[in-house]
Tab-separated table of C-alpha atoms in Angstrom:
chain	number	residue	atom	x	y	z
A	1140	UNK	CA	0.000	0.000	0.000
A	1141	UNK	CA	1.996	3.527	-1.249
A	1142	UNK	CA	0.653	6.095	1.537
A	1143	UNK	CA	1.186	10.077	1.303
A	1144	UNK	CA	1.853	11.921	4.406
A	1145	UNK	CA	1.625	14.819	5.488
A	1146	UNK	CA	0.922	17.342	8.670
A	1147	UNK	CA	0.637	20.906	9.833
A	1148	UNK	CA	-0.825	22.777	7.385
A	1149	UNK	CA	-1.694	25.112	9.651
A	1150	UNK	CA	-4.527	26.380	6.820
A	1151	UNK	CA	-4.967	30.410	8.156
A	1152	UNK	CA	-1.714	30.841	9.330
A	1153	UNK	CA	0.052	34.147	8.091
A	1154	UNK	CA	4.353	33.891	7.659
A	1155	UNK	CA	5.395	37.253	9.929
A	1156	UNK	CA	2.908	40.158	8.018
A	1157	UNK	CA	2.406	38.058	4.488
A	1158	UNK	CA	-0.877	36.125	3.755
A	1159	UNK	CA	0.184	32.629	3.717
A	1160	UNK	CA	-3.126	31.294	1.876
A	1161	UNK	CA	-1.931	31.182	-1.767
A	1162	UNK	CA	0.900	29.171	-1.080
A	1163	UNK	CA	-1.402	26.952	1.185
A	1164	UNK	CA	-3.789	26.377	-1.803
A	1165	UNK	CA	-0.948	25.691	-4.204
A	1166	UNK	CA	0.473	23.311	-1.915
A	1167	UNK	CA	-3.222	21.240	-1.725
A	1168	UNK	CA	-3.476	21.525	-5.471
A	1169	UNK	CA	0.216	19.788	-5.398
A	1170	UNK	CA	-0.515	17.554	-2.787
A	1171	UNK	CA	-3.516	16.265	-5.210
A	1172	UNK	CA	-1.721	16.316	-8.397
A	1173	UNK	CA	0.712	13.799	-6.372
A	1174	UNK	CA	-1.917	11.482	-5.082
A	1175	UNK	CA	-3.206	11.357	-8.931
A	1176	UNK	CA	0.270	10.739	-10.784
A	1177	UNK	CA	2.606	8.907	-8.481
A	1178	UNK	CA	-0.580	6.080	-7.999
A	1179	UNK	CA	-1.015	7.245	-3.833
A	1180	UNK	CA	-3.053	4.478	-2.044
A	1181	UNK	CA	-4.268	6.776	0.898
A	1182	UNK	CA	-3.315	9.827	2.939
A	1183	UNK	CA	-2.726	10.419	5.797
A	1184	UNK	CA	-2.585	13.930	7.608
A	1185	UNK	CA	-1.118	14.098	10.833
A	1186	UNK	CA	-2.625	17.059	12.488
A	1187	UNK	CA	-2.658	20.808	12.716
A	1188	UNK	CA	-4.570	20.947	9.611
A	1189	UNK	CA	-5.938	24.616	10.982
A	1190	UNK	CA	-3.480	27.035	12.446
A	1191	UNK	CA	-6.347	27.710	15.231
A	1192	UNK	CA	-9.498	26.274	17.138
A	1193	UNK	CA	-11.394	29.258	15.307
A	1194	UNK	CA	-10.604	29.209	11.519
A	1195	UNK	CA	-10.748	32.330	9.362
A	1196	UNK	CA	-13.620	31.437	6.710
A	1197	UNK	CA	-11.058	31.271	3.793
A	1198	UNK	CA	-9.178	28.942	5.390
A	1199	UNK	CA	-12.404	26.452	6.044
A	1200	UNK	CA	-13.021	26.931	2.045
A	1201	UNK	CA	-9.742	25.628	1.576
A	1202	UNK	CA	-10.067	22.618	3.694
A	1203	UNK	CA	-13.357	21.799	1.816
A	1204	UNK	CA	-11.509	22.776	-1.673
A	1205	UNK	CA	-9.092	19.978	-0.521
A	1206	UNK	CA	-11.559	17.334	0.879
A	1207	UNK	CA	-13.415	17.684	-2.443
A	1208	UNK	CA	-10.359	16.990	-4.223
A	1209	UNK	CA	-9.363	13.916	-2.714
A	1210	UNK	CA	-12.731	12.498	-2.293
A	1211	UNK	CA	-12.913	13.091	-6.300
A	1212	UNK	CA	-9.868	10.817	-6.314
A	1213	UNK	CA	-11.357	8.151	-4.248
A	1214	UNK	CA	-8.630	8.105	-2.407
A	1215	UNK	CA	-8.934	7.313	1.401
A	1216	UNK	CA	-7.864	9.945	3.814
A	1217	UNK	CA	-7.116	9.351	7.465
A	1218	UNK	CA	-6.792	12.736	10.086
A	1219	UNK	CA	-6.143	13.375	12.918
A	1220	UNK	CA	-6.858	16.792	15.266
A	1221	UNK	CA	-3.684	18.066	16.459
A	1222	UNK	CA	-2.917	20.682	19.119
A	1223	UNK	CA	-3.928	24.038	17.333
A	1224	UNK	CA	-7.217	22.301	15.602
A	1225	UNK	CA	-10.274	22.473	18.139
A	1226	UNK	CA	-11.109	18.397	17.532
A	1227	UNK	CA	-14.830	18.994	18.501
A	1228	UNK	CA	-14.914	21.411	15.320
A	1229	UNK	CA	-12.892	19.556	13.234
A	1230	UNK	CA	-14.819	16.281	13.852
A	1231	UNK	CA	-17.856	17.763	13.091
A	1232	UNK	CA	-19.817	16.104	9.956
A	1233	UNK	CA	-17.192	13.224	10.358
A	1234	UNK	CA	-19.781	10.274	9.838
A	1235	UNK	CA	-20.733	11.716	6.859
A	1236	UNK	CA	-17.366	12.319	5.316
A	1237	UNK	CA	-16.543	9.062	6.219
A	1238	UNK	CA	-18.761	7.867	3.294
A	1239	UNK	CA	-16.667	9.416	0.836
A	1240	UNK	CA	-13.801	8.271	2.017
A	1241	UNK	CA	-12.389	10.786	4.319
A	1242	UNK	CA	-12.013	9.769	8.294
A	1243	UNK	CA	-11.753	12.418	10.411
A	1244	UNK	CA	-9.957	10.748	13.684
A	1245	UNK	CA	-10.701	13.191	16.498
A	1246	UNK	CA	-12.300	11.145	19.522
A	1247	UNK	CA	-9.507	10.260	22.106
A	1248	UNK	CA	-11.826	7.668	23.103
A	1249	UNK	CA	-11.508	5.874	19.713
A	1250	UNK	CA	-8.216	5.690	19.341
A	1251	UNK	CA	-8.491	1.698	19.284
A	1252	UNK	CA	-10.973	1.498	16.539
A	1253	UNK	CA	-8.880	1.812	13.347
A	1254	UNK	CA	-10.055	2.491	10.121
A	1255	UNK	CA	-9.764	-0.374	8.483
A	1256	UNK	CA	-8.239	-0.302	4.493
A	1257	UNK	CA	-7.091	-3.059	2.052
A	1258	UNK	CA	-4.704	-4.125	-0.847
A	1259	UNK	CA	-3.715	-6.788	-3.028
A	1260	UNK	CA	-1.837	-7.790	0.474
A	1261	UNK	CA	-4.337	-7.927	2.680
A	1262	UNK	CA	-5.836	-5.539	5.267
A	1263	UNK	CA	-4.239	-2.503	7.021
A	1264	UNK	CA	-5.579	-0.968	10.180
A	1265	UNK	CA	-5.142	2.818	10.479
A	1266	UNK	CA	-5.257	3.982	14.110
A	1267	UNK	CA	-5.805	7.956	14.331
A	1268	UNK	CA	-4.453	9.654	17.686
A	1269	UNK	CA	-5.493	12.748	18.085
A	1270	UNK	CA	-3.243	15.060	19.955
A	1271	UNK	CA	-4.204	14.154	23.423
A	1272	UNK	CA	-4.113	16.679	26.169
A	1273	UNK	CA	-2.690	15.090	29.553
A	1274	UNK	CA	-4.955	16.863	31.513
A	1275	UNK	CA	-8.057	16.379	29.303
A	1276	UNK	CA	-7.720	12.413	28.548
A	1277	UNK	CA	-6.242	11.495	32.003
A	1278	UNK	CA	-9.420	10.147	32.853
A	1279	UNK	CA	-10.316	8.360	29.442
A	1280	UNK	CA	-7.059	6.507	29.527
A	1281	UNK	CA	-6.947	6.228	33.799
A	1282	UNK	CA	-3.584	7.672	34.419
A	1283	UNK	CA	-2.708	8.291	37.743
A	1284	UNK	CA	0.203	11.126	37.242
A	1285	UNK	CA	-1.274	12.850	33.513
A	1286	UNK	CA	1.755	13.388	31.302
A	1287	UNK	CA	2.473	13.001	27.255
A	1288	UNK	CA	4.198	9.942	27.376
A	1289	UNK	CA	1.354	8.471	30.124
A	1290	UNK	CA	-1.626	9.308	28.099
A	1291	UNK	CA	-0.037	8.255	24.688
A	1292	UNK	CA	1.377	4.317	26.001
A	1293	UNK	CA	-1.837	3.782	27.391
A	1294	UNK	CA	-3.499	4.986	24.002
A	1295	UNK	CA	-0.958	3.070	22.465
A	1296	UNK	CA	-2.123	-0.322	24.591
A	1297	UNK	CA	-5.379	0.163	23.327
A	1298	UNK	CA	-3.809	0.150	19.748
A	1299	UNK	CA	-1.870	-2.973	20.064
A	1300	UNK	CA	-4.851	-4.710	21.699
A	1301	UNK	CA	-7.127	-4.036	19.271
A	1302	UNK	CA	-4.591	-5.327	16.538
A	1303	UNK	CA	-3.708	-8.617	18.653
A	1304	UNK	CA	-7.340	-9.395	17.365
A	1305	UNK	CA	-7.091	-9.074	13.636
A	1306	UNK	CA	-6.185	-12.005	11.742
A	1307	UNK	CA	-2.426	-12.214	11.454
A	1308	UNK	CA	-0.324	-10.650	8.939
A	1309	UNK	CA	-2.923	-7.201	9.241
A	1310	UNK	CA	-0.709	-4.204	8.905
A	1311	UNK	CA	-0.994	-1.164	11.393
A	1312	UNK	CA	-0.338	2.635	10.600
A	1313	UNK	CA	-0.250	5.005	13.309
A	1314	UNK	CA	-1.201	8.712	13.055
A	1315	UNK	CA	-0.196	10.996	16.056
A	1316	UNK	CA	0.634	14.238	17.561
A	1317	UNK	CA	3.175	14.485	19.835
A	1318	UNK	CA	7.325	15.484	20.304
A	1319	UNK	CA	8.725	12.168	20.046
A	1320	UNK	CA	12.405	12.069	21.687
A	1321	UNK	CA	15.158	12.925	18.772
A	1322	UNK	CA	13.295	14.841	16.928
A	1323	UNK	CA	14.430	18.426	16.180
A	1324	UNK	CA	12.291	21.274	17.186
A	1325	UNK	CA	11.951	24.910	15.518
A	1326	UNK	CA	10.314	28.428	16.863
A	1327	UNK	CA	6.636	27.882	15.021
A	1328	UNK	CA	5.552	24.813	17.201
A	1329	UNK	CA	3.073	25.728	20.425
A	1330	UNK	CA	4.448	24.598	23.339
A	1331	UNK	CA	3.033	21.423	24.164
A	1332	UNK	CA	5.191	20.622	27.829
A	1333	UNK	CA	3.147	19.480	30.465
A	1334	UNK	CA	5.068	18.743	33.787
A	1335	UNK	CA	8.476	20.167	32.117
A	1336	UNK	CA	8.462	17.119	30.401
A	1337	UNK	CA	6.964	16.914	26.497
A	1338	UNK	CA	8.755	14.536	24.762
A	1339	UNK	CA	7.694	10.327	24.542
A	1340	UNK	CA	9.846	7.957	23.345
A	1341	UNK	CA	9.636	6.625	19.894
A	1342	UNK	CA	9.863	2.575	21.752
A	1343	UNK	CA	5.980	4.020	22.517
A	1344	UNK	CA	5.262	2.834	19.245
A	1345	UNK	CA	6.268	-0.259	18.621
A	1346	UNK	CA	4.411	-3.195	17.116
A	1347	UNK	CA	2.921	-1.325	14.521
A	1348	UNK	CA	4.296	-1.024	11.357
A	1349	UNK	CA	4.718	2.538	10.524
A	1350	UNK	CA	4.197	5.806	12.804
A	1351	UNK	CA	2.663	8.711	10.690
A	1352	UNK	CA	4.046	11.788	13.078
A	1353	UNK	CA	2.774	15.430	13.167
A	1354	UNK	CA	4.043	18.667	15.547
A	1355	UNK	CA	7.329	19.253	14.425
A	1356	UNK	CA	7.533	21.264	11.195
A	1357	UNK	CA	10.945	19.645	10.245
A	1358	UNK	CA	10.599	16.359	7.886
A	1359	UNK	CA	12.516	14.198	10.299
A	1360	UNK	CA	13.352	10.257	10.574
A	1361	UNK	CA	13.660	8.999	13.794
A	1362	UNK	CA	13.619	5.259	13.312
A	1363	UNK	CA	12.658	3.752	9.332
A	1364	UNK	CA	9.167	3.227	11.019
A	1365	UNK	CA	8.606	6.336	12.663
A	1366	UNK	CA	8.613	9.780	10.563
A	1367	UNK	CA	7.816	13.272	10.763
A	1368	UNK	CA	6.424	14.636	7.627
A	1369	UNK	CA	6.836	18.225	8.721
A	1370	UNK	CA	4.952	21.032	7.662
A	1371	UNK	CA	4.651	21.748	4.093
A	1372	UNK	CA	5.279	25.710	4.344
A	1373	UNK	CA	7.631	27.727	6.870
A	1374	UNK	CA	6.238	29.164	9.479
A	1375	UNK	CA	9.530	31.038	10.958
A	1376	UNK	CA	12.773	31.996	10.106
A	1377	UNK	CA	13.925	28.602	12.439
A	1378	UNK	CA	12.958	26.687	9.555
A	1379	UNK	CA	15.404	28.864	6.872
A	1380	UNK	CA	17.432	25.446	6.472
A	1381	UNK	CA	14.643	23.367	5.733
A	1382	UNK	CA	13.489	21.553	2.496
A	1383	UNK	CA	9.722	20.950	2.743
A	1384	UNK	CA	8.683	17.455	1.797
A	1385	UNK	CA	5.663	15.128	2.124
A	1386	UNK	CA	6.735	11.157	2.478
A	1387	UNK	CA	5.351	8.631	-0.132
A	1388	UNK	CA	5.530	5.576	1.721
A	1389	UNK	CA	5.439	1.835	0.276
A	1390	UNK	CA	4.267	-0.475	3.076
A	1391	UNK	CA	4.890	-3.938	1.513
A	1392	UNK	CA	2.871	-7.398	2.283
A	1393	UNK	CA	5.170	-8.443	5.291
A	1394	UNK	CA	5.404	-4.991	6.449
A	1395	UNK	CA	8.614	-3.641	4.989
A	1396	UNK	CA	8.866	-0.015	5.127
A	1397	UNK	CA	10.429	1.983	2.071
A	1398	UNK	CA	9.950	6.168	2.209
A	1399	UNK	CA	10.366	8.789	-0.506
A	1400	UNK	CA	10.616	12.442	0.077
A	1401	UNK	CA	8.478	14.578	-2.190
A	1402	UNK	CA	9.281	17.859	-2.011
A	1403	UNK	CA	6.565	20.689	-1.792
A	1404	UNK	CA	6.758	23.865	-3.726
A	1405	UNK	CA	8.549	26.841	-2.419
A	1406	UNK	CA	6.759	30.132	-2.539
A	1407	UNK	CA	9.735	32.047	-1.607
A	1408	UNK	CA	13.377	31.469	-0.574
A	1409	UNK	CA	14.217	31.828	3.001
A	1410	UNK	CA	17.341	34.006	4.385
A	1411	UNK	CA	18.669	34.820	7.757
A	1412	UNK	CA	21.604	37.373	7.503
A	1413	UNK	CA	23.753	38.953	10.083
A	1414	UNK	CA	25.864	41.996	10.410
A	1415	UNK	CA	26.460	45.865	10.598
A	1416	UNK	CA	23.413	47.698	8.757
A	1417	UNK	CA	26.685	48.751	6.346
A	1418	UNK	CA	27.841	45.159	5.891
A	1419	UNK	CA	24.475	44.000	4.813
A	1420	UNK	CA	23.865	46.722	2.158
A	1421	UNK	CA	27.286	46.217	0.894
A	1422	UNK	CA	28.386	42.973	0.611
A	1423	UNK	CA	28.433	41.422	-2.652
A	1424	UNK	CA	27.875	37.494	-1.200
A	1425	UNK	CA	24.459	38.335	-0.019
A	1426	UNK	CA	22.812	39.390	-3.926
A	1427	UNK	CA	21.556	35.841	-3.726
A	1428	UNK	CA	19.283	36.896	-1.059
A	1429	UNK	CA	17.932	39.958	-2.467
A	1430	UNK	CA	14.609	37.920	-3.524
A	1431	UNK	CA	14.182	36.588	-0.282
A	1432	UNK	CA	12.108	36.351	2.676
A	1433	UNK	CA	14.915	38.128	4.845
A	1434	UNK	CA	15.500	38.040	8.722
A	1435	UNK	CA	18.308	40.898	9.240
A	1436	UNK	CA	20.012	40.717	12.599
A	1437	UNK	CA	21.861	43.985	12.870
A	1438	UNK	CA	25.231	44.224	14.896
A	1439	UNK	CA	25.484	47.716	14.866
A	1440	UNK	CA	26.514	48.949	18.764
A	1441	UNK	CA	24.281	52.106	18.139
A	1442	UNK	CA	21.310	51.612	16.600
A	1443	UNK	CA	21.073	52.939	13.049
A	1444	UNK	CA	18.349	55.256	11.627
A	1445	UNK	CA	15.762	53.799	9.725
A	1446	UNK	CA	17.260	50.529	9.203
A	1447	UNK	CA	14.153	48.751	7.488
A	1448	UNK	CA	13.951	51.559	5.120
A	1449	UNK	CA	17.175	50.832	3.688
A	1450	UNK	CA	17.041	47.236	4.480
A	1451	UNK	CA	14.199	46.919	2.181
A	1452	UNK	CA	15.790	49.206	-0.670
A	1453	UNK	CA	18.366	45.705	-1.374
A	1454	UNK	CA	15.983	43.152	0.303
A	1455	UNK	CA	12.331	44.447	-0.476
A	1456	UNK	CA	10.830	41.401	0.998
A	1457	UNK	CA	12.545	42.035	4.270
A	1458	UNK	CA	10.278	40.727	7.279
A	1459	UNK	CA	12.186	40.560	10.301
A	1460	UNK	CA	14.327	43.000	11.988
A	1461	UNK	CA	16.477	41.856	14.998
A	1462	UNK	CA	18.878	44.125	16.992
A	1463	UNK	CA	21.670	42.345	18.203
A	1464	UNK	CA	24.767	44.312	19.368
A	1465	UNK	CA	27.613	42.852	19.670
A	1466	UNK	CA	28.334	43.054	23.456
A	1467	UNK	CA	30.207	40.967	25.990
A	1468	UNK	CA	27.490	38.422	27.628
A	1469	UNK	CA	28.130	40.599	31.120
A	1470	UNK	CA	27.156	43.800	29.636
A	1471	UNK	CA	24.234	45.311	31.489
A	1472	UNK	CA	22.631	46.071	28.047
A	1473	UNK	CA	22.126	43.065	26.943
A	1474	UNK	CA	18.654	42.557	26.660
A	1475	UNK	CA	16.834	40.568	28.803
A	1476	UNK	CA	15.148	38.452	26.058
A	1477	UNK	CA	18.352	37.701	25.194
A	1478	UNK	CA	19.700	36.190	28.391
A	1479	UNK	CA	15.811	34.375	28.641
A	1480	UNK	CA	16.666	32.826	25.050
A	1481	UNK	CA	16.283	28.898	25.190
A	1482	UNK	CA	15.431	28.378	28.367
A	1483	UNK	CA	11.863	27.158	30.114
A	1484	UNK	CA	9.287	29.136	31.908
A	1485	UNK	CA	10.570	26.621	35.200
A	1486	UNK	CA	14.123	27.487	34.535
A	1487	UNK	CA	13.229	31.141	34.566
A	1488	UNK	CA	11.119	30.639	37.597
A	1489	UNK	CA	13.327	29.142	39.347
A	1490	UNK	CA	16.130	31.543	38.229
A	1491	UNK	CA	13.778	34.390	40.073
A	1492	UNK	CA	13.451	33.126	43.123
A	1493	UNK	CA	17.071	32.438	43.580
A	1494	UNK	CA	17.904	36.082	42.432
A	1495	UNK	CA	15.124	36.976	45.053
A	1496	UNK	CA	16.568	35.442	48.021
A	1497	UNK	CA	19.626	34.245	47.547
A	1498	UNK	CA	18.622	30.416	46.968
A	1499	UNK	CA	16.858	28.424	44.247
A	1500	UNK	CA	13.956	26.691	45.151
A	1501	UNK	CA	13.826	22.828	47.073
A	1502	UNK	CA	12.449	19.830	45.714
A	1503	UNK	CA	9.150	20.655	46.840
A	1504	UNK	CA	8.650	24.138	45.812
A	1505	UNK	CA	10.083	22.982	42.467
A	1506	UNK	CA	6.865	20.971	42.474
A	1507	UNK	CA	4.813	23.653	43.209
A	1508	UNK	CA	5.928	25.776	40.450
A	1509	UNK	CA	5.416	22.447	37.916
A	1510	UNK	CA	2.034	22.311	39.270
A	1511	UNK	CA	1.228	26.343	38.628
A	1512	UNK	CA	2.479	25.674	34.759
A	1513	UNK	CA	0.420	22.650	34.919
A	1514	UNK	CA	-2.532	24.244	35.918
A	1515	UNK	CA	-2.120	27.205	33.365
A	1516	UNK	CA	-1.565	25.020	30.472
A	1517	UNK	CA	-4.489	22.725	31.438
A	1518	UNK	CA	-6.639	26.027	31.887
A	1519	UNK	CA	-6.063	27.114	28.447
A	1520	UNK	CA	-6.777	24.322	26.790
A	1521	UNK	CA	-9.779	23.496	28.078
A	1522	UNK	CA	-10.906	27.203	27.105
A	1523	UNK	CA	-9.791	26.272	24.021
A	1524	UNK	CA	-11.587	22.999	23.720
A	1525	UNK	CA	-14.889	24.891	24.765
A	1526	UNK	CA	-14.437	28.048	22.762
């Protein structure tokens, strides 16, 4: 069975001040156009198919554009909710689209019933994870201490007990949401740690055959069986460096996994550049940037006059402007975001109370500042959930 996928499209999501929908829509009309000519079996998207829980109306019309599409096909489609898509919302209409062939995979409760496909080889059971809030499915799955790798093993137990009853040689996909250990993060992902703690270990998946991943926007391989597709668009300058594929997958009779990046078109080159405001509108190496989306991170000890101005008379599509003088690290002007850079809301916590009196905080008081972030994140997303 050849499978396409694919995750975070993040449909309605703007790059910095430019209108990202265009590019979105050519990427669906290429994602289609791929299905069609390289023979695709089924797809499989692995979440954040909105950017939000509310969707801007042109970015439901493109959704439906590309669910029309692929019905049309008769190609199956498997999705999952991930963290930005409200999975109430998203789920909505789903036993009706399930008769054209698209399953929309939203119900943490279901996440042992698979949808069930078939070859020449036999059948293959897709099992849809949506992303799973700790502190929303703790209950559902009956985990005593609610945490990302918790809720997803015991999702996971459901999967392979479901599958222990399907006559042998049935294959097993998995879609999910999550930050798997290994993989490689970038600035456009929402933070998803509960407990300081978001990653799971890929061994969480084993015994199924192939783990269709969403969340991180870079394509990524962190064992043959388990994959990030990444996003098919950048989202932030983080993601300058990467090349934005989907991953045609063969899943042979006996299992065997072969993958295939196909790349995604590029509406616009990517450039992060660094230096004096001078430097930048002088040197001759950086002409291969000048139709770029441009981050400029200026050096200059004293800030310049109208830097963007000029920035943008070489690099018109200039979007980001950083200030970054070039100061020892125990200057007292260096900013404060830059000595927060990389480092958790805990770590910063705890950084303030030390500064405060003198000491950082005990064992226990470490655990009441996990709780307090606990308790925020779990607060917002079940807003979100009932917005």
């Amino acid at each position: 069975m050849r499978l396409l996928h694919t995750s975070d499209w993040h449909l309605g999501r703007a790059f910095h001040r430019v209108n990202m929908l265009d590019a979105q829509n050519e990427f669906i009309c290429h994602l289609v156009a791929t299905v069609r000519e390289r023979d695709v079996d089924a797809v499989v998207v692995s979440g954040d198919v909105y950017d939000r829980a509310v969707p801007p109306l042109a970015a439901v019309e493109l959704f439906d554009h590309a669910l029309h599409s692929l019905a049309e096909l008769g190609v199956p489609t498997v999705m999952i909710s991930g963290n930005h898509d409200s999975a109430r919302r998203l789920g909505v209409g789903a036993g009706l689209m399930e008769r054209a062939g698209i399953h929309l995979c939203t119900d943490a409760s279901a996440a042992g019933m698979p949808v069930m496909l078939a070859d020449a080889h036999g059948d293959v059971a897709f099992y849809g994870l949506p992303y799973l809030e700790p502190a929303l499915v703790k209950e559902e799955f009956g985990v005593e201490k609610p945490g990302h790798e918790a809720v997803l093993a015991a999702a996971m137990r459901r999967v392979r007990s479901d599958l222990a009853t399907r006559p042998p040689g049935t294959r097993s996909v998995v879609l999910a949401h999550a930050f798997v250990t290994g993989g490689e993060a970038s600035d456009s992902e929402r933070d998803i740690t509960v407990g300081g703690v978001a990653a799971v270990p890929a061994g969480v998946f084993d015994g199924v055959d192939y783990a269709a991943l969403g969340h991180l926007h870079g394509c990524q391989t962190i064992t043959d069986r388990v994959r990030y597709s990444g996003s098919p668009l950048p989202y932030s300058f983080s993601e300058a460096d990467h090349r934005k594929t989907m991953w045609l997958v063969d899943l042979d009779g006996d299992g065997t996994v072969t993958a295939e990046r196909v790349d995604c078109p590029v509406p616009r080159a990517l450039a992060r550049i660094r230096g004096t405001l001078e430097e930048l509108l002088a040197d001759p190496g950086l002409a291969r940037h000048e139709e770029s989306w441009v981050e400029a991170t200026l050096t200059d000890v004293v800030r310049p006059s109208d830097p963007m101005a000029r920035l943008a008379e070489r690099f018109p599509h200039t979007l980001s402007l950083v200030f970054a003088p070039e100061r020892a690290p125990d200057d007292p002007d260096v900013s404060y975001a830059r000595r927060l850079a990389g480092r958790s809301d805990q770590e910063i916590a705890e950084d303030f109370v030390a500064h405060v009196r003198g000491a950082g905080p005990d064992e226990r008081e470490q655990g009441v500042l996990r709780d307090a972030f606990d308790a925020v994140r779990a607060g917002e997303a079940v807003r979100e959930v009932a917005r």
